[in-house]
PDB file of C-alpha atoms in Angstrom:
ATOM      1  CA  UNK A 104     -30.830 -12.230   1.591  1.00  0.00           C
ATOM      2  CA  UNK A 105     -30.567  -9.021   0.109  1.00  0.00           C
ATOM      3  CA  UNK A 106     -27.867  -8.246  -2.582  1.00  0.00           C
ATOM      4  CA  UNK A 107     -25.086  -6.773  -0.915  1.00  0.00           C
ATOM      5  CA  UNK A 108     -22.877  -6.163  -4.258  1.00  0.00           C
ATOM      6  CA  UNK A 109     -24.186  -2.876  -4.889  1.00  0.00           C
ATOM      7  CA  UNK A 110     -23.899  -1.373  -1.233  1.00  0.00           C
ATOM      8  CA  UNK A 111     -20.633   0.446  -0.859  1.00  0.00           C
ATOM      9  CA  UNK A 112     -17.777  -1.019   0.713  1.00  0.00           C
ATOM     10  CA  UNK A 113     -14.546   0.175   2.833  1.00  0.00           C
ATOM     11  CA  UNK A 114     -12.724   0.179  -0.731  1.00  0.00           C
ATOM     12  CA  UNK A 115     -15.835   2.994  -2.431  1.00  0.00           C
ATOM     13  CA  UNK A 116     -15.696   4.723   1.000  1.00  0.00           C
ATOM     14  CA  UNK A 117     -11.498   5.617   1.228  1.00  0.00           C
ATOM     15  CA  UNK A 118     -11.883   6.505  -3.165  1.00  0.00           C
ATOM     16  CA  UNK A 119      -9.584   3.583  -3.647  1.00  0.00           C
ATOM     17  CA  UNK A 120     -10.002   1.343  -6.408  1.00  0.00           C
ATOM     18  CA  UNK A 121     -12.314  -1.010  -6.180  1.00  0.00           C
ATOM     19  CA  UNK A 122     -11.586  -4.917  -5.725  1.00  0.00           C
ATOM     20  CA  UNK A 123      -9.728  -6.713  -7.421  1.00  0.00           C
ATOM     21  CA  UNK A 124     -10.960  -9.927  -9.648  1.00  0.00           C
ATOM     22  CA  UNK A 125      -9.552 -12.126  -8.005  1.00  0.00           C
ATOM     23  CA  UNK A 126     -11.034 -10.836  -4.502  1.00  0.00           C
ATOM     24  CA  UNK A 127     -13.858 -10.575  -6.259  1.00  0.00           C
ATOM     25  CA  UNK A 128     -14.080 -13.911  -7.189  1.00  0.00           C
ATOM     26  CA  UNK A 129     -12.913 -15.111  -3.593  1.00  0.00           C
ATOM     27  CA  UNK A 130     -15.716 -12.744  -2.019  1.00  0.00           C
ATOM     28  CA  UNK A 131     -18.229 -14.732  -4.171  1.00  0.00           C
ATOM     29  CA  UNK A 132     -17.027 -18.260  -3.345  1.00  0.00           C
ATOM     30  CA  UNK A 133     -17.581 -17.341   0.461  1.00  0.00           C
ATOM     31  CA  UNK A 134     -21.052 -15.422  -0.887  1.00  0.00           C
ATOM     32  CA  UNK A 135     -21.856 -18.857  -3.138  1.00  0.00           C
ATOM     33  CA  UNK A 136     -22.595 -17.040  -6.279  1.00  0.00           C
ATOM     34  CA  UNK A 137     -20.688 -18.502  -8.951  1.00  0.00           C
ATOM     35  CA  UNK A 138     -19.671 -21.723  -8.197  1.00  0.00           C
ATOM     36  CA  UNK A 139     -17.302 -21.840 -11.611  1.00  0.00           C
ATOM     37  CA  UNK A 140     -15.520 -18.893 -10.777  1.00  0.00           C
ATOM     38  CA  UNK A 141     -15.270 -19.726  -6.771  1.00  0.00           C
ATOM     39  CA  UNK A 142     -13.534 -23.082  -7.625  1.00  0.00           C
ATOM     40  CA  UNK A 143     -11.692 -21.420 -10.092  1.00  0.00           C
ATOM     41  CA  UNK A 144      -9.887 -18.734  -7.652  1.00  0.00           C
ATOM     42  CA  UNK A 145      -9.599 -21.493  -4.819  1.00  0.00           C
ATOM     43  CA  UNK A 146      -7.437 -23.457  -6.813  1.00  0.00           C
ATOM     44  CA  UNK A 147      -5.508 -20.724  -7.953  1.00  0.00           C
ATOM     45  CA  UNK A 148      -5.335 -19.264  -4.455  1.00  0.00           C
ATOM     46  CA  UNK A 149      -4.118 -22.469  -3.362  1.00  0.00           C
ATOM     47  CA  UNK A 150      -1.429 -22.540  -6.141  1.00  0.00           C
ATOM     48  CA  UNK A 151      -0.537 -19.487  -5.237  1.00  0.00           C
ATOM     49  CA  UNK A 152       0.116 -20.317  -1.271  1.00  0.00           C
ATOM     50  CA  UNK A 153       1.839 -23.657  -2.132  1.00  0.00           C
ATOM     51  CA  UNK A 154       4.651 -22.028  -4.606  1.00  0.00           C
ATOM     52  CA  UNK A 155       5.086 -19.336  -2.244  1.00  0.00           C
ATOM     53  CA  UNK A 156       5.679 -21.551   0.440  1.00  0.00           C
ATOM     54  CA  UNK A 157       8.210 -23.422  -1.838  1.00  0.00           C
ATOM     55  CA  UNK A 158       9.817 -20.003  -2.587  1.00  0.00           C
ATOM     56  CA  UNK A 159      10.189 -19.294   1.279  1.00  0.00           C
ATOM     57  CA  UNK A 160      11.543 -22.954   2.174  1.00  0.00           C
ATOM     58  CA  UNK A 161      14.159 -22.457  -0.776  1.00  0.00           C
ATOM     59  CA  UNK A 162      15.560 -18.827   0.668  1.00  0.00           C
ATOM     60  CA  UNK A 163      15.636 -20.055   4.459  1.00  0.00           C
ATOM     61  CA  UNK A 164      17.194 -23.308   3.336  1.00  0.00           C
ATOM     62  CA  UNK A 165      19.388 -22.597   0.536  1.00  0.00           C
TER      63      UNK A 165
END
């Protein structure tokens, strides 16, 4: 399997900015790369969704 981090992606090709860490680091826990890192932004990912959906329940409910 070739190394596809140095090919250009969709964000090179518009002259955006490039991805961000944490996209990064989900990008390599679907590529398997670093494992450390990968559990790392699952867990915060996961965090992330779980306080948001608190946030949401709160405004529709309160």
């Amino acid at each position: 399997m070739p190394d596809s981090q140095d090919s250009p992606n969709s964000y090179d090709a518009r002259g955006g900015p490039p991805p961000t860490s944490l996209w990064r680091v989900l990008t390599e826990t679907v590529i398997g790369d670093v494992d450390g890192l990968a559990w790392m932004g699952w867990v915060i990912g996961a965090v992330a969704l779980c306080v948001g959906l608190v946030y949401v329940f709160a405004y529709v409910l309160g």
